Coordinates of C-alpha atoms in Angstrom, one line a residue:
X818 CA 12.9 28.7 -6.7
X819 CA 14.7 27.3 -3.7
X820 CA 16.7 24.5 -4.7
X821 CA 16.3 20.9 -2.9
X822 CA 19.8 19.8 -1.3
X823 CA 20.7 16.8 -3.1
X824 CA 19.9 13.3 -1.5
X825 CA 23.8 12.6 -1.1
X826 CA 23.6 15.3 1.9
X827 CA 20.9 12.8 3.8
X828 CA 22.5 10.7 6.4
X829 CA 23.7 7.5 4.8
X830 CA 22.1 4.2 6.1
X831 CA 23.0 0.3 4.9
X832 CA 22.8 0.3 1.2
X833 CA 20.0 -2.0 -0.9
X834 CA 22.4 -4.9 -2.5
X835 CA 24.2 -5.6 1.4
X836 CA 20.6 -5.8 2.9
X837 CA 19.9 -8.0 0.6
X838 CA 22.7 -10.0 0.6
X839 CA 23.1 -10.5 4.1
X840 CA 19.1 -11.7 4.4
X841 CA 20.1 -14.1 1.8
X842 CA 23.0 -15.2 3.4
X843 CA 21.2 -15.4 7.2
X844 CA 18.6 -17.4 5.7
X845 CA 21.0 -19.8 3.9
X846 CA 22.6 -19.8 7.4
X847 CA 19.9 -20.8 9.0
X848 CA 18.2 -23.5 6.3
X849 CA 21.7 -25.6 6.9
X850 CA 21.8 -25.1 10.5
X851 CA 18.4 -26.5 11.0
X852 CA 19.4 -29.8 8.4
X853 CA 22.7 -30.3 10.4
X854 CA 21.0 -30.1 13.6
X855 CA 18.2 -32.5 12.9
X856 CA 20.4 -35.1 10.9
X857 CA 23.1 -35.0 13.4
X858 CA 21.0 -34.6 16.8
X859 CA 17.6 -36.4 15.7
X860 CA 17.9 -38.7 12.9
X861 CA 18.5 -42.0 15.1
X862 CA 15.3 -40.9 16.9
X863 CA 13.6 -40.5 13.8
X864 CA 14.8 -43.8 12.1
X865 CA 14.0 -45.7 15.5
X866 CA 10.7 -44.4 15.8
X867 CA 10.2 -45.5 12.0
X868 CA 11.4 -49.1 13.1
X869 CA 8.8 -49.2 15.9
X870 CA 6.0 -47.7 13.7
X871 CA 6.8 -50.2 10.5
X872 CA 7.0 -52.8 13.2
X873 CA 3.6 -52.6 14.8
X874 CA 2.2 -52.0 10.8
X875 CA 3.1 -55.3 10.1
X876 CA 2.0 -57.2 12.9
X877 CA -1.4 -55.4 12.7
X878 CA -1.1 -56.3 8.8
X879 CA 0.0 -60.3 9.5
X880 CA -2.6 -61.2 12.6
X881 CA -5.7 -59.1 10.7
X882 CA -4.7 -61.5 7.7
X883 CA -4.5 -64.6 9.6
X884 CA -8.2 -64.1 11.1
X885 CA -9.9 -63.2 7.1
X886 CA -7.5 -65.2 4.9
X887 CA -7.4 -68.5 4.4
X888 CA -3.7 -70.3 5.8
X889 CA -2.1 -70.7 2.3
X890 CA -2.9 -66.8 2.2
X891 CA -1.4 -66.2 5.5
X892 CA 1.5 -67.4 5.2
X893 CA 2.0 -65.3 1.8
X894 CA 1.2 -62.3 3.7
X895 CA 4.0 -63.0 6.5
X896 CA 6.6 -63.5 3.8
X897 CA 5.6 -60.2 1.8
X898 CA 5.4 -58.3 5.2
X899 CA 8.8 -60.1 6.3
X900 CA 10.7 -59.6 3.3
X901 CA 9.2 -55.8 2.4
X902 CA 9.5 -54.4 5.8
X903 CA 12.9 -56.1 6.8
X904 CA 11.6 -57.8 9.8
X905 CA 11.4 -61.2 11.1
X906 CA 8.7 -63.2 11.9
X907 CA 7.7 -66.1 13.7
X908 CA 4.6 -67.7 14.2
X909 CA 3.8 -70.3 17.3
X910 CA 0.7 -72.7 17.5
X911 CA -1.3 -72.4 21.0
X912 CA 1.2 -74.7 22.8
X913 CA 4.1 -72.0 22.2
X914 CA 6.1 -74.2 19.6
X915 CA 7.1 -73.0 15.9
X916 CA 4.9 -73.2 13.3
X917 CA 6.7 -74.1 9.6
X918 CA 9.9 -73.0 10.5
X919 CA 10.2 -72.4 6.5
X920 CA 8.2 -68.7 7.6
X921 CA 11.1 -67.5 9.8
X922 CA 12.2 -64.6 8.1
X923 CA 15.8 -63.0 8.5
X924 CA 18.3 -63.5 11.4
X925 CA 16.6 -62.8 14.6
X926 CA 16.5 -63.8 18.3
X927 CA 12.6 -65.0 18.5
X928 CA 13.2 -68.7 16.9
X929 CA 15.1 -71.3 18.1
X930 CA 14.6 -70.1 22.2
X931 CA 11.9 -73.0 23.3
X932 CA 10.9 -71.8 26.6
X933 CA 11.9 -68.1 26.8
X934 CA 9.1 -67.9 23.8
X935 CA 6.5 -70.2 26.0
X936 CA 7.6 -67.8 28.6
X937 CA 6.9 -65.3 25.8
X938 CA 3.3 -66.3 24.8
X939 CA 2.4 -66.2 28.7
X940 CA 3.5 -62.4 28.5
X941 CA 1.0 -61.9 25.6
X942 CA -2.0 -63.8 28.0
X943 CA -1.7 -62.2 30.7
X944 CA -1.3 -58.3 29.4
X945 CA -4.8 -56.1 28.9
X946 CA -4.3 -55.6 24.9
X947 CA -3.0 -59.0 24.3
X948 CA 0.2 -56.9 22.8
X949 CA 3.7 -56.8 23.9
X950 CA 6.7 -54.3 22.8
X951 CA 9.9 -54.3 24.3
X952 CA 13.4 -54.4 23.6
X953 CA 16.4 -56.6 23.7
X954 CA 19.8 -57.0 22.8
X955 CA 21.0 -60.0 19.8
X956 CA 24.2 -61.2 22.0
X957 CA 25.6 -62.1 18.4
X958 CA 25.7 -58.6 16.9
X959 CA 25.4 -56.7 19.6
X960 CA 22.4 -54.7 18.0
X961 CA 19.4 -53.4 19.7
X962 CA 16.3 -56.0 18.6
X963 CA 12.4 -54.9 18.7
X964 CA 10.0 -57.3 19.7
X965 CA 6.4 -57.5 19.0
X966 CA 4.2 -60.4 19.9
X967 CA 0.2 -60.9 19.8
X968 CA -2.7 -63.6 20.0
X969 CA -3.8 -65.0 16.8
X970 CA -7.3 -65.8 17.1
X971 CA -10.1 -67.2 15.1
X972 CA -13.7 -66.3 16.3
X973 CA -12.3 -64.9 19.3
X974 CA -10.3 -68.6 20.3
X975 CA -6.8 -68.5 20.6
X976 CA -5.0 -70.4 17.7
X977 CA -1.3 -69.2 18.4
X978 CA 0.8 -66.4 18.9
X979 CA 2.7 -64.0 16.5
X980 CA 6.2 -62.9 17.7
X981 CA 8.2 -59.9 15.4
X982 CA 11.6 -58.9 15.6
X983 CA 13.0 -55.8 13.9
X984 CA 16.8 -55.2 14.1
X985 CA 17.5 -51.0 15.7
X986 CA 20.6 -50.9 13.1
X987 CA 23.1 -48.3 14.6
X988 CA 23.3 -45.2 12.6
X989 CA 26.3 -44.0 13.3
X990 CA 28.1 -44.9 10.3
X991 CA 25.2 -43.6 9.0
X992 CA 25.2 -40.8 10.3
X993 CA 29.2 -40.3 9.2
X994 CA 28.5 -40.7 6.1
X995 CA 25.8 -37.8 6.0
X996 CA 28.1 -35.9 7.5
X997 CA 30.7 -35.7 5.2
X998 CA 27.5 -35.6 2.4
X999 CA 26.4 -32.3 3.9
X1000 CA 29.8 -30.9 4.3
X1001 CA 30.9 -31.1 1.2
X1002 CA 27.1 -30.1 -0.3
X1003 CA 27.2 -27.5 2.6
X1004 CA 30.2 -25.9 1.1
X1005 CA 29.1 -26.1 -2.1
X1006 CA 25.5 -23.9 -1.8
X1007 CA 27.4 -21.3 0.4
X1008 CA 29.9 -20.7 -2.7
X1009 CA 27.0 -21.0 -5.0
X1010 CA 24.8 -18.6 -2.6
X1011 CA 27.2 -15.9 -2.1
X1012 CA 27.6 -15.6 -5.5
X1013 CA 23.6 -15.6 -6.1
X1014 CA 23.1 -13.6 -3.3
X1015 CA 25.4 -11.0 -4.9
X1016 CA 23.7 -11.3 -8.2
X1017 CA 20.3 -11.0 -6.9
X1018 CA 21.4 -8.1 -4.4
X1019 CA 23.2 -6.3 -7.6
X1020 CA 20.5 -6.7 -10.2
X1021 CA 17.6 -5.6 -7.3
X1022 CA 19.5 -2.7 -6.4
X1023 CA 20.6 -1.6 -9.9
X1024 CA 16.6 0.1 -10.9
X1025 CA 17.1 1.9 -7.4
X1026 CA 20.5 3.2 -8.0
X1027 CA 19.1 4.6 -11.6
X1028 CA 16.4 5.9 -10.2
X1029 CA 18.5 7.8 -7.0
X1030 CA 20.6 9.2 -9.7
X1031 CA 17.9 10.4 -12.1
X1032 CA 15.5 12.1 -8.8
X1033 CA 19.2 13.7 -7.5
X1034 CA 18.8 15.5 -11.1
X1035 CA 15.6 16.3 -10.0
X1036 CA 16.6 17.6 -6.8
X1037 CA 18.5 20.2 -8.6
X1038 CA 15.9 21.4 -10.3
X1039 CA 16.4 19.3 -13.6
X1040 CA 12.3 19.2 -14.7
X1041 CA 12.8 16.8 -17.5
X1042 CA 14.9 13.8 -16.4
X1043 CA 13.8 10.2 -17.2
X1044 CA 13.2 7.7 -15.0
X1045 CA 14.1 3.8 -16.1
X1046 CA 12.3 1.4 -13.5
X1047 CA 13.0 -1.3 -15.5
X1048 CA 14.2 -4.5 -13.5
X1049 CA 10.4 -5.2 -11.9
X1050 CA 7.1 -3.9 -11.1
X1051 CA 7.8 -1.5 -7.6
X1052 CA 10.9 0.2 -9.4
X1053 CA 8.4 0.5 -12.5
X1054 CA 5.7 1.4 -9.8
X1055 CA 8.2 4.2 -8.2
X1056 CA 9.7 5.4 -11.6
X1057 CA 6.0 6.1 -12.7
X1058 CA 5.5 8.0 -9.3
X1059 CA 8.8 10.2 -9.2
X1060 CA 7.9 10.9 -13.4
X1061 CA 4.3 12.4 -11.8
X1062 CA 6.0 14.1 -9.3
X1063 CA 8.4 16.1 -11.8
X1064 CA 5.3 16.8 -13.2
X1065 CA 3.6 17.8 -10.6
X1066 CA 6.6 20.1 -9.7
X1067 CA 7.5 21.3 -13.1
X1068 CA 4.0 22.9 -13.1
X1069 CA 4.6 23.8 -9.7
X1070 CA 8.0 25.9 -10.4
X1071 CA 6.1 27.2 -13.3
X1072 CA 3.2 28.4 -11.3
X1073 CA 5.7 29.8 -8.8
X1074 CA 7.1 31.5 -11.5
X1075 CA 4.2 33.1 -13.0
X1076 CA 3.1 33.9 -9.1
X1077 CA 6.4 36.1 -8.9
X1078 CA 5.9 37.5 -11.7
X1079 CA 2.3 38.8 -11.4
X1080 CA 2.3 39.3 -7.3
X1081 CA 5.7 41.5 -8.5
X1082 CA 3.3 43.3 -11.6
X1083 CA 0.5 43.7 -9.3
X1084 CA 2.3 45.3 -6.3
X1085 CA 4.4 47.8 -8.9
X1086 CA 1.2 49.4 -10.1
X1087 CA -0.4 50.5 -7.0
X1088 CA 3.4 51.3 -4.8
X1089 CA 4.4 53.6 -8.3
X1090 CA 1.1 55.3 -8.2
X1091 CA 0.9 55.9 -4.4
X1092 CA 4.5 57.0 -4.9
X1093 CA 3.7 59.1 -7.8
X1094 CA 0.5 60.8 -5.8
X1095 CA 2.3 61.4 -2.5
X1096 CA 4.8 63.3 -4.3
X1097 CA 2.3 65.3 -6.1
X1098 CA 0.2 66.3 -3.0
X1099 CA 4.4 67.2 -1.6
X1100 CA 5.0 69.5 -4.7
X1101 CA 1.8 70.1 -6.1
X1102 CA -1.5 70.0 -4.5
X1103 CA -0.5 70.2 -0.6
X1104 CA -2.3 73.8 -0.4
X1105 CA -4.9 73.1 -3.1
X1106 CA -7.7 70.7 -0.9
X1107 CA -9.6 69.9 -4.2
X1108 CA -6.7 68.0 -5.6
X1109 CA -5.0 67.1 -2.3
X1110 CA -8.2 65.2 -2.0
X1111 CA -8.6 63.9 -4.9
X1112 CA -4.8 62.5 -5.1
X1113 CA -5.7 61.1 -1.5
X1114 CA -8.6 59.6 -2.9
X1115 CA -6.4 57.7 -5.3
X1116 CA -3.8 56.6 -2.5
X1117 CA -6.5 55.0 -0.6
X1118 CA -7.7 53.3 -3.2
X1119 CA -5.0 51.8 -4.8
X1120 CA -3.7 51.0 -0.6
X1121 CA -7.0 49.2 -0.8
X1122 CA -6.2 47.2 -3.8
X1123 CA -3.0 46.2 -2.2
X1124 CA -5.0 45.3 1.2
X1125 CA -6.9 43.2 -1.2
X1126 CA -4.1 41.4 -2.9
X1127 CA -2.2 40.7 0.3
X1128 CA -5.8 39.8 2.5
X1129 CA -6.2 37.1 -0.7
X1130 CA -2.4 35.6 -0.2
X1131 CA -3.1 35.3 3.3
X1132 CA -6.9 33.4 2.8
X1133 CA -5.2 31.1 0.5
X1134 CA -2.3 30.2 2.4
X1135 CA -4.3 29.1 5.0
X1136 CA -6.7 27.5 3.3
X1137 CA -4.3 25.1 1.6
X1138 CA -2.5 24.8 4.8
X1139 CA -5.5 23.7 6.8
X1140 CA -5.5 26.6 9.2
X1141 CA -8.4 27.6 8.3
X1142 CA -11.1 25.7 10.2
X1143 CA -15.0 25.0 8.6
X1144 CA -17.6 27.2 10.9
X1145 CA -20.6 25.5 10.0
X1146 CA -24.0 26.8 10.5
X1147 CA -27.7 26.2 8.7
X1148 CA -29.1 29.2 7.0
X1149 CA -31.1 30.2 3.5
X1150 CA -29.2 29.7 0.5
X1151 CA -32.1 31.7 -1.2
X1152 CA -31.9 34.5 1.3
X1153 CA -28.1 34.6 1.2
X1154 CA -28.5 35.0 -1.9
X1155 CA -30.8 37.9 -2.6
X1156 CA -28.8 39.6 -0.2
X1157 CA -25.5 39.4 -2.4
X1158 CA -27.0 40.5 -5.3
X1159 CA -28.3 43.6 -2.9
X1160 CA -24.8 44.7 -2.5
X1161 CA -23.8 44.7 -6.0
X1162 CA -26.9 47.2 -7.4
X1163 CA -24.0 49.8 -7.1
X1164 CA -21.5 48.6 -8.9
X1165 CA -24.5 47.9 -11.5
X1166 CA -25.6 51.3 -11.4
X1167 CA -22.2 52.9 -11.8
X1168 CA -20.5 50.5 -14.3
X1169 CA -23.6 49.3 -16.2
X1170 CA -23.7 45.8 -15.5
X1171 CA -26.9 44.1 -15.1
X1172 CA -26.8 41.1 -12.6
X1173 CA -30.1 39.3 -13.4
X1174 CA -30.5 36.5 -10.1
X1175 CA -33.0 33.5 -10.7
X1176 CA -33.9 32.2 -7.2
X1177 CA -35.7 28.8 -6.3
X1178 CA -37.7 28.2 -3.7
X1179 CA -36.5 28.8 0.3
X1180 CA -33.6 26.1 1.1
X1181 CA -32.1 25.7 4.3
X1182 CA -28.1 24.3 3.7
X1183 CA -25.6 23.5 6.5
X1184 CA -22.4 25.1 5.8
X1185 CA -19.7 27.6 6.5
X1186 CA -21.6 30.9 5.2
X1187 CA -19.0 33.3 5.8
X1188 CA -16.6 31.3 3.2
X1189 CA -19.7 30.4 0.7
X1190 CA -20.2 33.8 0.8
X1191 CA -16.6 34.2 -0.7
X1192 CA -17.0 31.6 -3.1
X1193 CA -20.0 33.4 -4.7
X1194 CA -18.5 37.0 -4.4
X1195 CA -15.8 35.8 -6.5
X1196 CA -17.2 34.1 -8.9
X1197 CA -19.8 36.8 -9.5
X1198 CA -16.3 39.4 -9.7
X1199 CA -15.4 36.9 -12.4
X1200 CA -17.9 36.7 -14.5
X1201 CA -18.1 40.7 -14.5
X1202 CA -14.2 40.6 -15.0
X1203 CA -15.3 38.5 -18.3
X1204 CA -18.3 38.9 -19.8
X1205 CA -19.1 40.6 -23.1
X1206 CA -20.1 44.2 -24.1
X1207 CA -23.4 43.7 -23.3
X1208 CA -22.1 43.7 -19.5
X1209 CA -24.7 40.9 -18.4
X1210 CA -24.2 38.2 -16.0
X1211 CA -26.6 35.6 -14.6
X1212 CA -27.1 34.3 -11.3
X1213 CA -29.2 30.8 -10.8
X1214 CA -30.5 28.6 -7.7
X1215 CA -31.4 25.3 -8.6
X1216 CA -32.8 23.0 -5.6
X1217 CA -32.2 19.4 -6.5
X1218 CA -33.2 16.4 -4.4
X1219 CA -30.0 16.0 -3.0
X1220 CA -28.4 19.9 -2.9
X1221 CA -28.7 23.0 -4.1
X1222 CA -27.3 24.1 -7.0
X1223 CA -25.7 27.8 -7.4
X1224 CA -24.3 29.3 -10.9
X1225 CA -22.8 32.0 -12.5
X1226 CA -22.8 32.6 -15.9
X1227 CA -21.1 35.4 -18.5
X1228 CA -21.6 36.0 -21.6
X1229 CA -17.7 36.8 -22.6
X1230 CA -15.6 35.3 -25.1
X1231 CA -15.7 31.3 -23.6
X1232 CA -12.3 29.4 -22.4
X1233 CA -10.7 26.9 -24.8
X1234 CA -11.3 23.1 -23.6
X1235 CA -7.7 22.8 -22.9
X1236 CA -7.6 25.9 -20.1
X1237 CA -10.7 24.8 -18.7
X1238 CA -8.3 22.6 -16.0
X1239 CA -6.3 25.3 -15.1
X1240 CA -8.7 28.0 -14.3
X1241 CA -8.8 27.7 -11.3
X1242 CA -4.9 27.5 -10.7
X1243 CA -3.5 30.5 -9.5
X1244 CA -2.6 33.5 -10.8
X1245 CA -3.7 31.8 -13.8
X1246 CA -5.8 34.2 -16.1
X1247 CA -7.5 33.8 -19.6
X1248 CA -6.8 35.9 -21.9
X1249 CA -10.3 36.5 -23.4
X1250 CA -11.4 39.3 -21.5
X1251 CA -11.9 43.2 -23.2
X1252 CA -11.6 45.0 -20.2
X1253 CA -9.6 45.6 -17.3
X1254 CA -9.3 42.7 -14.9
X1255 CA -10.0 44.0 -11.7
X1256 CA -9.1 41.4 -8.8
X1257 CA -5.6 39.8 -8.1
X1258 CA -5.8 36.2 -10.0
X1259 CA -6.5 33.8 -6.8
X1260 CA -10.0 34.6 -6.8
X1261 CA -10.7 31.3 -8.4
X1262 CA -8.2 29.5 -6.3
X1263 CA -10.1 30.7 -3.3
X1264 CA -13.0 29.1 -4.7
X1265 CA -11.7 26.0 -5.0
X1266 CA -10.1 25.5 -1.9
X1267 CA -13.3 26.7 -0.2
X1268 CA -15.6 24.0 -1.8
X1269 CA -12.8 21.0 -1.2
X1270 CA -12.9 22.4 2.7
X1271 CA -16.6 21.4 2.4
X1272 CA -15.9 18.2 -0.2
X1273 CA -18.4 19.8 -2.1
X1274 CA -18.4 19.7 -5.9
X1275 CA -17.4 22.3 -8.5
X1276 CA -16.8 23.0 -12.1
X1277 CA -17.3 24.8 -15.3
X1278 CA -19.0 25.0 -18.5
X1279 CA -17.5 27.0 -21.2
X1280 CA -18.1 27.4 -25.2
X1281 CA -16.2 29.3 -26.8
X1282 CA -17.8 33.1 -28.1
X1283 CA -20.8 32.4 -25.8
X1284 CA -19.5 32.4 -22.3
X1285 CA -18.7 30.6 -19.6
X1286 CA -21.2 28.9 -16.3
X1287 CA -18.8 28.2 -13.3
X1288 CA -20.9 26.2 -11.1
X1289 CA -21.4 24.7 -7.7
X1290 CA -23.2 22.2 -5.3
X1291 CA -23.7 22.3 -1.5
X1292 CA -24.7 18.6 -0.8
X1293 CA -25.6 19.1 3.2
X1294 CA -28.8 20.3 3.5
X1295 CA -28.9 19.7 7.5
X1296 CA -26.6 19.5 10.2
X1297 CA -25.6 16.1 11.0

């Protein structure tokens, strides 16, 4: 058997564990990256858009309040809003003036301004919503202020105004501090993720590297390594699928094996005898036709048998290779039939067989008949090959709804249950037979690949001591 060059001799690519490692790294890479960049870049956008939001919240909250609560209500509802929200508030009667200056919440710029909040109020008349929003600056701090203001009405007359002011803190120190946070955390997870990373890649490459070394034992031939795919389920998965494989090629080598052996025993007999004859008819019977005849008789029959052997290598070959392409045409199974039993009244009549056929009624099937013709030539030379002393062998139709039936049955010595699934391997040949097996062991094979060409299905019944039925069906009745 030629051996498989080991997978060392493949051309190397990036190994399992630094794929994985440098995925898990990039992606670490990238998760900080997109934190720095949107704390750094976009948190005082963020944070001032959450000012303005909050902001218009509670003035929505305060002057919905002031128009469904009763006053004592109110006035709880602009402290809670005040103090919860971090905003102040001030609220002005219909005149402009402060209202219970007690409800000023915080330090602001709306209270205490007399006619810039008159001027204010006039703002909030004349605008389409009755809403303003704009910004200012405290000239105290320096800070950035948000201003609100709106009518507060009751049954649609105005009773006063409601003016909010929410301090724009700067976040830079802020933003300083989260700095130096996410450095120091930054470093931190990229130490701890290497080492992860490394872990991870190592214990995920480990099954792989087992399982490399175990189907490089394999490679060389080595039919009964073990696979470990322990670690998770696709290295148990691809452990369970390399252990059918060696399977699958131990019975292979062995096949290949016993094909040598019995292609090698088969081709000795006939080239010794045709050796042996030539030389006779050279020494012996060149001037004697009665013998020189008869020994050529001999040659051409065992150059026959050889034509046979090689003509059967060279159908199976290509019928495994897919070469071989289906002919389909519609004909009578029935007719077909009769007509193959026709041809073999003279091998009954010389070697005392008796081929009894049992037709059915006239069925038209849609199929290759050249190569169904094989099928049932060989598994007719089978059950001859096979069946007991009383040299009988049975030939059946059966039309089914669906099909037709065809089946062949001996009356030899039965296949054990165990060599029932590899009679049709090839070159594989039981050993309950009391004659001669004429044919050269791929008959069977032939048969099988014929009838998966045509998806059709196939089998055999077998008891042991009372022969064996090797059936099949051909399921299209009409061309499609």
């Amino acid at each position: 058997m030629k051996r498989i060059k080991p997978f060392r001799h493949l051309p190397s690519r990036v190994p399992l564990k630094a794929t994985v490692w440098i995925y898990f790294m990039l992606f670490t890479i990238i998760v900080f990256a997109l934190l720095w960049i949107f704390q750094i870049f976009f948190l005082e956008k963020f944070y001032e858009g959450m000012r303005i939001r909050s902001a218009a919240k509670s003035m929505d909250a305060i002057a919905e309040s002031y128009e469904y609560d009763d006053k004592a209500e109110f006035y709880e509802t602009v402290n809670e809003t005040a103090v919860n929200n971090d905003i102040c508030v001030l609220v002005l009667d219909k005149y402009g003036r402060p209202v219970k200056k007690k409800h000023v919440i915080g330090d602001c710029i709306i209270h205490d301004r007399g006619n810039e909040n008159i001027a204010l109020c006039q703002m909030i008349d004349d605008s389409k919503d009755g809403v303003v929003r704009f910004k200012d600056t405290n000239p105290r701090s320096g800070y950035n202020m948000l201003i609100y203001g709106c009518r507060l009405e009751t049954g649609g007359a105005t009773d006063g105004y409601l003016l909010i002011n929410s301090v724009l803190v700067p976040v830079g120190a802020t933003v300083d501090i989260i700095k130096r946070q996410l450095m120091i955390i930054t470093l931190i997870l990229i130490v701890f993720a290497f080492i992860l990373s490394l872990y991870l890649a190592r214990r995920i490459a480990m099954p792989i590297d087992r399982i490399t070394k175990s189907a490089e034992q394999l490679a060389k031939g080595d039919f009964k390594t073990k696979f470990d795919g322990r670690g998770y389920l696709e290295a148990k998965q691809l452990a369970d699928a390399l252990i059918y494989a060696e399977n699958e090629l131990s019975k292979v080598d062995t096949m290949q094996r016993d094909l040598i052996a019995n292609v090698s025993h088969d081709l000795r007999t006939p080239l010794t005898m045709l050796k042996a004859y030539a030389e006779m008819i050279r020494d012996l019977s060149g001037d004697n036709p009665v013998k020189r005849n008869e020994h050529l008789e001999i040659i051409i029959s065992e150059t026959d048998r050889l034509a046979l052997l090689v003509n059967d290598m060279l159908d199976l070959s290509k019928l495994e290779s897919g070469k071989q392409k289906l002919n389909p045409t519609e004909f009578d199974i029935s007719a077909k039939l009769s007509e193959i039993m026709d041809r073999f009244k003279g091998l009954s009549e010389k070697n005392g067989y008796q081929i009894h056929f049992t037709p059915d009624e006239e069925r038209t099937v849609y199929c290759d008949v050249v190569k169904i013709e094989q099928v049932i030539y060989n598994l007719i030379n089978n059950a001859i090959n096979y069946t007991g002393k009383d040299k009988q062998v049975f030939v059946r139709q059966i039309n089914q709804p669906d099909g037709v039936l065809v089946e062949v049955e001996d009356t030899g010595d039965g296949i054990e249950e165990d060599k029932i699934k590899l009679i049709f391997d090839k070159y594989y040949r039981s050993e309950n037979h009391k004659r001669e097996v004429v044919g050269t062991g791929l008959g069977l094979s032939i048969v099988k690949a014929v009838l998966k060409m045509h998806n059709y299905d196939y089998g055999v019944r077998s008891t042991l001591g009372k022969g064996s039925t090797f059936w099949f069906k051909i399921s299209n009745l009409e061309k499609k």
